[in-house]
XYZ file of C-alpha atoms in Angstrom:
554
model
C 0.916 14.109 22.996
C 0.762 16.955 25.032
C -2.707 18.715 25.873
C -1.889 21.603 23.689
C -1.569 19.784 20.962
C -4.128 17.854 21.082
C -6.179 20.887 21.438
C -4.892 22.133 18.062
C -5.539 18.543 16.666
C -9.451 18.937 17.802
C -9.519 22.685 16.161
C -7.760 21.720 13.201
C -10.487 18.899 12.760
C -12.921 20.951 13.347
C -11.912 23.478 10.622
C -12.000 20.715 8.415
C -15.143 19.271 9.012
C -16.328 22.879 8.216
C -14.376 22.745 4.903
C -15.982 19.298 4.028
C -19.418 20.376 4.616
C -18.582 23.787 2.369
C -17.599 21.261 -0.399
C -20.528 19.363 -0.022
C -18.825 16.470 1.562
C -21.360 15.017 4.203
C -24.519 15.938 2.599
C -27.261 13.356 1.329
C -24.982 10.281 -0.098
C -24.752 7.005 -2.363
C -27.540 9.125 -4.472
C -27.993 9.856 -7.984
C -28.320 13.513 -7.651
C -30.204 15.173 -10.735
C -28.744 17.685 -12.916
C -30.504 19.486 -15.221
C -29.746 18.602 -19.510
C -31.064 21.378 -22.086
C -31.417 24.633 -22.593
C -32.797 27.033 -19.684
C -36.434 27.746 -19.564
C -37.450 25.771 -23.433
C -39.167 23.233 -20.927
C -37.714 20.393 -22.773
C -35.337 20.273 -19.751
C -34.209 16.534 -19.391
C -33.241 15.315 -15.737
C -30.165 13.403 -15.867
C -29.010 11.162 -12.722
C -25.506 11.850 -11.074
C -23.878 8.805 -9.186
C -21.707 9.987 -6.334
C -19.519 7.758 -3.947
C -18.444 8.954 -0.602
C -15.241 7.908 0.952
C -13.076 8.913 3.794
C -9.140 8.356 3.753
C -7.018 8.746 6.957
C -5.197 11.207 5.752
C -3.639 13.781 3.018
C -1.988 11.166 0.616
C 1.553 10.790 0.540
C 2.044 11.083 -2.392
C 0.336 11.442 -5.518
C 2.412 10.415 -8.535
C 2.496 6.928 -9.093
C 6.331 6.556 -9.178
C 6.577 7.663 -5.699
C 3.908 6.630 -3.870
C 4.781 3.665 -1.372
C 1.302 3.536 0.453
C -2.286 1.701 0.125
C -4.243 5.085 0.416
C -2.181 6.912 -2.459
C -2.045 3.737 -4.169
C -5.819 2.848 -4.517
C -6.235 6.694 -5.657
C -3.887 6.035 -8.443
C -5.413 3.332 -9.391
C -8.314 5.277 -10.320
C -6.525 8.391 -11.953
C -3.819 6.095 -13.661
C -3.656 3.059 -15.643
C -1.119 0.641 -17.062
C -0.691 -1.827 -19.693
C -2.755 -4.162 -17.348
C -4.867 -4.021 -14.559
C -5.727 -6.992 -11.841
C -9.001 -8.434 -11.943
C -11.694 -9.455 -9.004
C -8.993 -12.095 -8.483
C -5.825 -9.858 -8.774
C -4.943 -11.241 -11.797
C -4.119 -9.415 -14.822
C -6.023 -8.458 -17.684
C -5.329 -6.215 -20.501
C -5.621 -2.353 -19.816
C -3.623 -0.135 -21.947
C -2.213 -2.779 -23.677
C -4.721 -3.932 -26.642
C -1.981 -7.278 -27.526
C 0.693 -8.288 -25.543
C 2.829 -10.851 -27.172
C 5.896 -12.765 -25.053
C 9.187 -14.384 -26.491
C 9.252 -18.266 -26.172
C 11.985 -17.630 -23.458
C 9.684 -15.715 -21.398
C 12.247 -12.969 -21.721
C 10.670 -10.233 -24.707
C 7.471 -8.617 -24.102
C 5.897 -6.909 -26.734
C 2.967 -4.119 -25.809
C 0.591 -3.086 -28.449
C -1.182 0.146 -26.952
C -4.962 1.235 -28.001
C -5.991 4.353 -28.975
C -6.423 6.112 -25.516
C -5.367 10.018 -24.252
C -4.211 11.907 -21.524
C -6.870 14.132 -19.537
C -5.149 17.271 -21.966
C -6.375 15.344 -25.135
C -2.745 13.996 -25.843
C -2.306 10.279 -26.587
C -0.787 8.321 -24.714
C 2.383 6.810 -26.442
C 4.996 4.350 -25.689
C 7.422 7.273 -25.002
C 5.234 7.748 -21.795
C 6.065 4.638 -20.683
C 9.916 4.756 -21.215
C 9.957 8.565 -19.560
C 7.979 7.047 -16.168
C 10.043 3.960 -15.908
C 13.450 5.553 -16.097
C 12.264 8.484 -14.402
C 11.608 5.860 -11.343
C 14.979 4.201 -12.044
C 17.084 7.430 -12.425
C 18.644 7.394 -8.321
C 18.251 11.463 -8.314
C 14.606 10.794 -8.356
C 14.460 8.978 -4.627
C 11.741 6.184 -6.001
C 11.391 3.904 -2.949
C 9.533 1.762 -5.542
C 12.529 1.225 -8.146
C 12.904 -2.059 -7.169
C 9.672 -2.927 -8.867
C 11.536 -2.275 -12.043
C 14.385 -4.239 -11.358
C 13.238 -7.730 -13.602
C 14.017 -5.511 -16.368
C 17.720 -5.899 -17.691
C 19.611 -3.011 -17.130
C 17.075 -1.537 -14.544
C 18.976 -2.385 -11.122
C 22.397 -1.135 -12.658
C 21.002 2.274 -13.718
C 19.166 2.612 -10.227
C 22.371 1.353 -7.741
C 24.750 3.601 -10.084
C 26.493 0.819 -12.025
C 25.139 1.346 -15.448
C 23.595 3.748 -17.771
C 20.000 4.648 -18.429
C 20.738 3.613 -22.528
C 21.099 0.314 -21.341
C 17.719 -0.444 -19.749
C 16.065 -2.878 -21.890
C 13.345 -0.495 -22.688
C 12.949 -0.269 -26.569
C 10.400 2.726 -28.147
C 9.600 1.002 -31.745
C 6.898 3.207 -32.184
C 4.211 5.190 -30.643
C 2.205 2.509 -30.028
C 4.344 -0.449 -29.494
C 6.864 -1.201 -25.899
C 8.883 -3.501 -25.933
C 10.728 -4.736 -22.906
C 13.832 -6.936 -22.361
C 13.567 -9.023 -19.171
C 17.335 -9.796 -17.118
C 15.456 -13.409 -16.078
C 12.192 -15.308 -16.591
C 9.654 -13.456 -14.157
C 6.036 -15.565 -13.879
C 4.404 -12.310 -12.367
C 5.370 -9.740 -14.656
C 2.220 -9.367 -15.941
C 0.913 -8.637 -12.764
C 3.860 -6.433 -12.121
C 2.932 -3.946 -14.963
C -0.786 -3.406 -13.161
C 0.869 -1.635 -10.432
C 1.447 1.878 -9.340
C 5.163 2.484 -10.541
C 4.562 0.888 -14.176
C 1.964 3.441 -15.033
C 2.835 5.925 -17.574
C 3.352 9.845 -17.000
C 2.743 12.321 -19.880
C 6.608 12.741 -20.435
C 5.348 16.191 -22.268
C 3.698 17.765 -19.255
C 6.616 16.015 -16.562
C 9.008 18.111 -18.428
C 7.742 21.364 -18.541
C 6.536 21.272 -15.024
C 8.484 18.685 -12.245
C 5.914 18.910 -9.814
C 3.243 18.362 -12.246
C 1.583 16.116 -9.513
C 1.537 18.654 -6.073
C -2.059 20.068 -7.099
C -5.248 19.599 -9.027
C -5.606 21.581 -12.084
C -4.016 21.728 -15.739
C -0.677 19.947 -14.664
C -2.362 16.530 -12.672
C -2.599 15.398 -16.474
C -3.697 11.220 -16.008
C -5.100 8.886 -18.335
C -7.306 6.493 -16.060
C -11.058 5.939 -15.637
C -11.396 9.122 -13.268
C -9.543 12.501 -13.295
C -8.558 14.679 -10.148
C -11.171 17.790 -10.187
C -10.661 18.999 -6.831
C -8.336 18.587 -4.149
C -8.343 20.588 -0.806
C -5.051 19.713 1.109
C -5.433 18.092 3.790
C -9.182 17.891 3.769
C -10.961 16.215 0.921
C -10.310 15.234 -2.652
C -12.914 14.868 -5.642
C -12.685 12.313 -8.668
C -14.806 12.949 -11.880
C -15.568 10.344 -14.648
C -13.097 11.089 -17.327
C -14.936 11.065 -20.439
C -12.220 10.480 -22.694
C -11.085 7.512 -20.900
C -11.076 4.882 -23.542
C -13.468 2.181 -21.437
C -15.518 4.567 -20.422
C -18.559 3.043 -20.863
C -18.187 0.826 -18.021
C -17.331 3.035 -15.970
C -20.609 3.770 -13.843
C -19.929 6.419 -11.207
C -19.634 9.742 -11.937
C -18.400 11.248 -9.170
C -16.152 10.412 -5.980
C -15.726 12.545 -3.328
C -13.230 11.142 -0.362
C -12.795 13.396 2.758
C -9.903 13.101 5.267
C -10.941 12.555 8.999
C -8.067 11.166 10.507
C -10.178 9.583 13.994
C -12.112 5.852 12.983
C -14.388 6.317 15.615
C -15.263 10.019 13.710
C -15.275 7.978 10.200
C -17.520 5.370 11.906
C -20.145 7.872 13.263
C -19.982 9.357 9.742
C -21.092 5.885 8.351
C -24.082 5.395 10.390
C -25.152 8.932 9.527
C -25.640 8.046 6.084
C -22.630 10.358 5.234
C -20.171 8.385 3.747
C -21.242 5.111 1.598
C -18.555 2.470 2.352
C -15.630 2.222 5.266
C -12.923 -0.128 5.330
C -9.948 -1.556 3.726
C -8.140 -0.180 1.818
C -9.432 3.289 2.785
C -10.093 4.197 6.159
C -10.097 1.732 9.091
C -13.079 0.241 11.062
C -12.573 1.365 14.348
C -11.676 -1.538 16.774
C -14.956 -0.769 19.411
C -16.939 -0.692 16.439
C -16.172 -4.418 15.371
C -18.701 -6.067 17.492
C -21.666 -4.123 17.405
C -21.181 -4.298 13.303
C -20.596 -8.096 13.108
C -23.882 -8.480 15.621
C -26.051 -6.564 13.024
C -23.946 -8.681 10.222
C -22.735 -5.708 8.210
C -19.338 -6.269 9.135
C -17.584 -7.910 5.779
C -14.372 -10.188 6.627
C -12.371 -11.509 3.384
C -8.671 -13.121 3.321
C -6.111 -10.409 2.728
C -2.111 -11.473 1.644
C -1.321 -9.272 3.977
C 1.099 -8.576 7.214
C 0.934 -6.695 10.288
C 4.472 -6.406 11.635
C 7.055 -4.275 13.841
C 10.051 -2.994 12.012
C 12.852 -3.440 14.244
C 15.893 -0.719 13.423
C 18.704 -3.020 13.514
C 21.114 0.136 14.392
C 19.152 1.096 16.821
C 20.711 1.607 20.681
C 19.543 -1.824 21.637
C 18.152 -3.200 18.698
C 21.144 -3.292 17.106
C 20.998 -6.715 18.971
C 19.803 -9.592 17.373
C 18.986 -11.310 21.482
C 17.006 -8.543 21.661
C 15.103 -8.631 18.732
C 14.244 -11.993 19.149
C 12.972 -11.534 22.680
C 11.043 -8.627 21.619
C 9.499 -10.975 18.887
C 8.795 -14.051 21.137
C 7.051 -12.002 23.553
C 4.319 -10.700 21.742
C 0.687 -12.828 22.585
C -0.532 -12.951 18.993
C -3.780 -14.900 19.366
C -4.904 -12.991 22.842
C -4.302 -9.646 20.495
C -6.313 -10.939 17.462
C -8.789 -12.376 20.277
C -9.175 -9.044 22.846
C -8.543 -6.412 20.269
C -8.063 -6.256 17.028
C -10.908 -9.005 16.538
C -10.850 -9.343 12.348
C -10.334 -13.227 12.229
C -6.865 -12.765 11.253
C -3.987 -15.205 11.944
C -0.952 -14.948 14.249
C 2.081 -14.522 11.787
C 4.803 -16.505 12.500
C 6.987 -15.449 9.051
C 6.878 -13.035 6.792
C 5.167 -14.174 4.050
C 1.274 -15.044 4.604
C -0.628 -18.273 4.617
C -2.870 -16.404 2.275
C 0.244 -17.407 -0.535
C 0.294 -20.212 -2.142
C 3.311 -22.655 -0.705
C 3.521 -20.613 2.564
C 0.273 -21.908 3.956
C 1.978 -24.154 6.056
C 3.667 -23.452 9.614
C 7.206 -23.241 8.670
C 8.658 -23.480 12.329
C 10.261 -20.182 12.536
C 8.719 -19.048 15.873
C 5.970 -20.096 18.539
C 3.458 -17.570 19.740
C 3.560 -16.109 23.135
C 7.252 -17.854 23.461
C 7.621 -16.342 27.323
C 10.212 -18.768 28.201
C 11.970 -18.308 25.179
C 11.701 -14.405 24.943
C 13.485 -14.367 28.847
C 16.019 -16.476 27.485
C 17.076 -14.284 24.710
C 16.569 -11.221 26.976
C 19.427 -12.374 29.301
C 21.983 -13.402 26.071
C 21.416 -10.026 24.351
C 21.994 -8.325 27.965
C 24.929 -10.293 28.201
C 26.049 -9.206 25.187
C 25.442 -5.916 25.448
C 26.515 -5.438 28.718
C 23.362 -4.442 30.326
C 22.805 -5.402 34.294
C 19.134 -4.877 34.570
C 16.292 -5.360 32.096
C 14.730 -2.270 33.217
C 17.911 -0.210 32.158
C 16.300 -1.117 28.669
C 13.877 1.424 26.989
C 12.167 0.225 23.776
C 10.397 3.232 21.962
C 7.344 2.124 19.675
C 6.672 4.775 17.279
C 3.288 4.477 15.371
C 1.173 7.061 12.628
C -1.724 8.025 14.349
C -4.991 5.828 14.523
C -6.964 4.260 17.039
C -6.220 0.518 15.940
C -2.384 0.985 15.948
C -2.149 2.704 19.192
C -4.420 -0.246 20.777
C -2.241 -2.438 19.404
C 1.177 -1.068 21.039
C -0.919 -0.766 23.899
C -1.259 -4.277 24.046
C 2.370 -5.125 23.186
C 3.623 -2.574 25.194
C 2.003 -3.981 28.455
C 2.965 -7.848 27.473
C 6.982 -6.718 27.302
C 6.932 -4.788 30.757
C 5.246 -8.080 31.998
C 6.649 -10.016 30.883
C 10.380 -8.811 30.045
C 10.380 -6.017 32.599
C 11.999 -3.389 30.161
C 10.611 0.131 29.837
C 8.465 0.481 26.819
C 7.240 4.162 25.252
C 4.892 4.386 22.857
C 5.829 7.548 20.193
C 2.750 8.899 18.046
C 3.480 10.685 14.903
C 1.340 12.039 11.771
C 1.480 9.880 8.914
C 4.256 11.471 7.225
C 6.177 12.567 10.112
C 5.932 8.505 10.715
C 7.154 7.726 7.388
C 10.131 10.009 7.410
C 10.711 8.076 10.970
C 11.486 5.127 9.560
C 13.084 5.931 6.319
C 16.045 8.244 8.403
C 16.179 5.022 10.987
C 14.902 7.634 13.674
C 13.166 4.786 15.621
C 13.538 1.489 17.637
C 10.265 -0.490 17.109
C 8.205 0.623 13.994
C 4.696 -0.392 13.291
C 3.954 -1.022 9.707
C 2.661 -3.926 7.755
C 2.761 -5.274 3.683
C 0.436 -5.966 1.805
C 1.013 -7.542 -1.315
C 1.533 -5.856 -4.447
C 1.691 -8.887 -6.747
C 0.354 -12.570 -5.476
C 3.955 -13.942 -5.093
C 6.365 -14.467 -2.036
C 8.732 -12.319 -3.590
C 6.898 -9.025 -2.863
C 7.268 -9.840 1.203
C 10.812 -10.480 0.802
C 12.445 -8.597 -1.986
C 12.506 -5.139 0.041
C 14.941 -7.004 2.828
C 17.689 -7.811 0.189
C 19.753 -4.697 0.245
C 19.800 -2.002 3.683
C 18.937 0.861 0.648
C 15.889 -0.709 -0.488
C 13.420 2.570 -0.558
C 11.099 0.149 1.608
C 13.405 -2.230 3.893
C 13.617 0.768 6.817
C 15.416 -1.474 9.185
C 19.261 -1.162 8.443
C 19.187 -4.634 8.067
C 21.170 -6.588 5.032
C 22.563 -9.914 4.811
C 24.726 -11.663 1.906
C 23.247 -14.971 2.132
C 20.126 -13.379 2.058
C 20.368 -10.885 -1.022
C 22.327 -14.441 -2.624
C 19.432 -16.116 -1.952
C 16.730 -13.817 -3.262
C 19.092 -13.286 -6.772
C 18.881 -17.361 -7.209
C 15.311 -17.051 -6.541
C 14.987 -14.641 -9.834
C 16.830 -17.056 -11.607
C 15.525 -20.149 -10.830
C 12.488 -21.493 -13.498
C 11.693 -24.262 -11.481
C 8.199 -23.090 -9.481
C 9.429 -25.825 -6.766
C 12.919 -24.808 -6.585
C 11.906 -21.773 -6.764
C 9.835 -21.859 -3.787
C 12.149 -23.569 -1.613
C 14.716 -20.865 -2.619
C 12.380 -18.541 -1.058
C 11.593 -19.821 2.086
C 15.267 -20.595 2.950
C 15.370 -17.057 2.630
C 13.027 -16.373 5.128
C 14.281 -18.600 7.471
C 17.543 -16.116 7.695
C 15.574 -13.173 8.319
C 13.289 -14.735 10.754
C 16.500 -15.888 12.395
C 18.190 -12.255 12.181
C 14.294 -10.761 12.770
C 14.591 -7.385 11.428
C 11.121 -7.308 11.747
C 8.773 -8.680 14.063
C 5.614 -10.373 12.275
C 2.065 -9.961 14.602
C -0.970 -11.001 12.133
C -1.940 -11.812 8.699
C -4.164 -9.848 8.147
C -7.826 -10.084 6.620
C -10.422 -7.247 4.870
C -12.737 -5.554 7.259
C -15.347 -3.032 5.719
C -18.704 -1.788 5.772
C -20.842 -0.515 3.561
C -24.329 0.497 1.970
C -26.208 -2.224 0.195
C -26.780 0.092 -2.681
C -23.011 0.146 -3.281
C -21.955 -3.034 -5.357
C -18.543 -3.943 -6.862
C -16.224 -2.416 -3.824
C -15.175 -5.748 -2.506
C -11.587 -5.462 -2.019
C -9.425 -8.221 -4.072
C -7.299 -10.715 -2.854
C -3.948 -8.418 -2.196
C -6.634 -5.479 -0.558
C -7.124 -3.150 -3.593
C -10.376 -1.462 -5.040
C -10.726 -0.697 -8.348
C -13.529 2.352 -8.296
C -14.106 1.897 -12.046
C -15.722 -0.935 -11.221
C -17.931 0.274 -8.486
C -21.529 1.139 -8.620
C -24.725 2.605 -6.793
C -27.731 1.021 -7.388
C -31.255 1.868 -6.914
C-alpha cells in the first residue's frame, strides 16, 4: 500500500472514530443506562434501566439482506434482525422459531410449517407468501444469490436457479397464510438445520416489491421480523440494533440496545476493549489481534472453544500458473502448518490436512490426503509442474497472495510467503485489498492465491464440499469443477445410508485434495474476550451468536 494511501486510511479512521464518539459509540459501556418513565415534572418519574451491548465489526457489512449475504459479519447481524422457521440452539441444533408445528412425511420428503402469530417491524404479519417470495427470489438466476445452492434440496430449486426449469415448479406450496409446505428432491437429515440459516429467512414480499433495494439503508424500507430491528446505521462507521417490541418472543429477549462500530485495525479494537469501550471481542465479530493472544491467555480472559471451521487458500485454477495442478500441490505441501499455529496465529487450532474439519463427526480422523510441512514433496511437484509448464527456473514463478485487510491475515501470508521463497525459491507478493474489493477479487477470478476460510453453516460435511461441485457455485471462486466430483456429491444427496453416505463424501474429498483447488492451513477454533457482566455470547459450535440470547448482568 502506498504511503498516500495509507495516510488517507489513518484520516479516514480518524473521521470515524469522531463519528462513533458523536453517536455515542465509546462512551461508558455494558451499563444499564437510566431513562426516565412518566410524565415531566409530576415527580412520580420512574427510572427505568437500559441494557446496551457494544460491539465492533471489521467492517461495513457486505451485505445486508439475508438472501445475499455470503459472510459471518453480515450473517450474525441477520441473525438478529431476521428469523426463520427455526433457529440453532447453544448446540447448533434446531429448534422451532417461526414455525409453531412442523410436521414431516414418513419419507422424509414433505415438510409441513405451521407459522405463529408474529409481524413484520411495519405491523404486517408475516405469512407463508413471505417465505415463497424470499426463496424464489434467491433461486430466480437474475438475482446473483451466491447462496442459491442452499435451496437446492428442494425439488425444482436447482433447475429454476441453473436455467433448466421454471419457478412454478419449485416444490414450494402456499396453502394458506399460515401454513408452508415444502417438497424435498431427496431425503436431507439437516434440513431442519438448513431452514435456521440466513437465505431461508423470509422477506416482506409487500415491501420487496415496491422498493428493490428495500435493504441499502435503515429506515421505513429495512422492514425485518427478528428479535432486534435496524434503528441506525452510519455507512461505514457504526450500526445500532433496538429490541423490537413486537417481536413475538420478546420477552426473552433481554438487551435493549446494540450498538456495533466499525474499526477495521484489531490492535485499535483491542485497545478499545481494555478501555472499557466495547463489552465483548472475538469470533464471529471482530478478531483478537494476534500480539494480543498471550498477554490475554496469561491474565486467563482469553476464551478458546472448538469451531467446524477452515482456514484455507483458494487457489484460481485458471490462473497463469495455477492453472497447474504440480503447482498447486507444491504450493500446498509447503506450507509449515503447526510452526504457523505455534509462532503466530497461537488459538490451539489444528493443521488441516482436508477440507472438512475434525470438529465433524466421521472426519475426525487423519484421512491421508497430505503431510504437513511436505518440503521434499512440495520440490518434487515444483519441478513436474515446471516441466509441464515449461518453466526453466523457479524464480521465473510469481505467486500473488491477495488478502482483505487485517492484521491476522497479513501475518499469516507473511509467514507462508517466507516458507515458499525458502523453501521453493519462487517470487511471492502479497496483494491487500478492502473487504469488498477482496470479495469481488475472487468472485471475477482476479487472483492467484486467495485467503479465505468456511465455516460451517449446518453441522454436516456437505456444507465444506457442496460449493466445489459446479465452477458457478456463487461460493466455489476457484474455476475449479470436476465430473466425478459433482457425481459424487449428487450420490451423496441420494444416499439414506448415514455410512454410505459418509464414505460417499470423503471419496469426494479425496479428488479435490488430489486436484487441490484450495489449499487447507488450520481448523480453526473460537477466540474472544469479554466482560464478565456479559453472559450468553459464547459462540456455538459452527461460530455463530445469537444476541437475543445475550445479557448484561449486574
Amino acid at each position: 500500500m502506498a504511503k498516500k494511501k495509507k495516510y488517507v486510511l489513518f484520516t479516514l479512521l480518524a473521521i470515524i472514530s469522531l463519528i462513533l464518539a458523536a453517536c455515542n459509540f465509546g462512551g461508558e459501556t455494558a451499563k444499564e443506562e437510566e431513562g426516565t418513565k412518566g410524565e415531566k415534572g409530576t415527580g412520580n418519574e420512574v427510572q427505568e434501566k437500559k441494557k446496551a451491548l457494544n460491539l465492533v465489526i471489521a467492517s461495513e457489512p457486505p451485505a445486508m439482506n439475508p438472501q445475499l449475504a455470503t459472510d459471518t459479519t453480515s450473517g450474525n447481524i441477520l441473525l438478529s434482525l431476521f428469523e426463520g422457521l427455526t433457529r440453532l440452539d447453544k448446540d447448533a441444533k434446531y429448534e422451532k422459531a417461526l414455525a409453531e408445528d412442523i410436521q414431516v412425511s414418513d419419507d422424509q420428503l414433505t415438510y409441513t410449517f405451521k407459522l405463529r402469530d408474529a409481524k413484520w417491524t411495519n405491523g404486517d404479519s408475516v405469512v407463508a407468501g413471505d417465505f415463497e417470495y424470499a426463496w424464489k427470489w434467491a433461486l430466480d438466476p437474475a438475482n446473483t444469490s451466491e447462496y442459491a445452492s442452499q435451496l437446492y434440496p428442494i425439488k425444482g430449486a436447482e433447475e429454476f436457479n441453473t436455467g433448466k426449469g421454471s419457478a412454478d415448479d419449485i416444490a414450494i406450496k402456499v396453502v394458506d397464510d399460515k401454513t408452508l409446505e415444502v417438497t424435498l428432491a431427496n431425503p436431507t437429515p439437516y434440513f431442519l438445520e438448513l431452514t435456521a440459516f440466513q437465505t431461508y429467512m423470509p422477506i416482506n414480499k409487500k415491501v420487496a416489491e415496491a422498493n428493490k433495494e428495500w435493504y441499502a439503508d435503515a429506515g421505513e424500507n429495512y422492514v425485518t421480523n427478528g428479535p432486534f430491528k435496524l434503528a441506525e446505521w452510519q455507512h461505514d462507521a457504526s450500526l445500532k440494533l433496538e429490541k423490537n417490541a413486537d417481536y413475538w418472543d420478546v420477552a426473552n429477549v433481554k438487551l435493549d440496545e446494540v450498538n456495533i462500530g466499525m474499526v477495521e485495525k484489531e490492535p485499535t479494537a483491542v485497545s478499545k476493549f481494555k478501555a472499557g469501550e466495547i463489552d465483548y471481542l472475538g469470533s464471529p465479530f471482530q478478531t483478537v489481534a494476534l500480539d494480543s493472544i498471550d498477554e490475554f491467555k496469561k491474565s486467563k480472559q482469553l476464551n478458546i472453544q472448538p469451531l467446524a471451521g477452515v482456514y484455507w487458500y483458494k487457489l484460481n485454477t485458471k490462473g497463469k500458473f495455477t492453472k497447474n495442478a504440480n503447482i498447486r500441490k507444491a504450493l500446498t505441501l509447503a506450507i509449515n502448518r503447526q510452526e504457523l499455529i505455534s509462532n503466530v496465529t497461537k488459538g490451539e487450532q489444528t493443521p488441516a490436512l482436508g477440507m472438512v474439519p475434525s470438529a465433524v463427526a466421521g472426519f475426525e480422523e487423519d484421512r491421508g490426503y497430505i503431510k504437513d510441512n511436505d518440503i521434499e514433496g512440495a520440490k518434487a511437484a515444483l519441478e513436474a509442474g515446471m516441466k509441464e509448464l515449461g518453466i526453466k527456473k523457479a524464480s521465473d514463478i510469481e505467486i500473488g497472495i491477495s488478502i482483505n485487510t487485517s492484521e491476522a491475515h497479513n501475518a499469516i501470508a507473511q509467514f507462508i510467503q517466507e516458507g515458499w521463497k525458502k523453501n521453493l525459491g519462487i517470487k511471492v507478493k502479497i496483494d491487500n485489498s478492502e473487504w469488498q474489493v477482496f470479495l469481488d477479487k475472487l468472485t471475477n477470478l482476479d487472483y492467484e492465491v486467495g485467503r479465505m476460510g468456511w465455516i460451517a453453516d449446518y453441522r454436516d460435511p456437505y456444507t465444506f464440499l457442496e460449493m466445489y461441485s459446479t465452477a458457478d457455485n456463487g461460493n466455489n471462486d476457484t474455476g475449479w469443477e470436476n465430473p466425478k466430483y459433482k457425481a459424487l456429491m449428487k450420490k451423496s444427496v441420494a444416499e439414506k445410508d448415514p455410512a454410505k453416505r459418509l464414505e460417499i463424501l470423503k471419496e469426494a474429498e479425496g479428488i479435490a485434495m488430489g486436484e487441490l483447488p484450495v489449499a487447507p492451513i488450520y481448523y480453526y477454533t473460537s477466540l474472544f474476550v469479554k466482560k464478565d457482566s456479559v453472559t450468553g455470547m459464547e459462540p456455538d459450535p459452527i461460530g455463530n451468536i445469537q444476541l437475543k440470547r445475550a445479557d448484561i448482568t449486574e
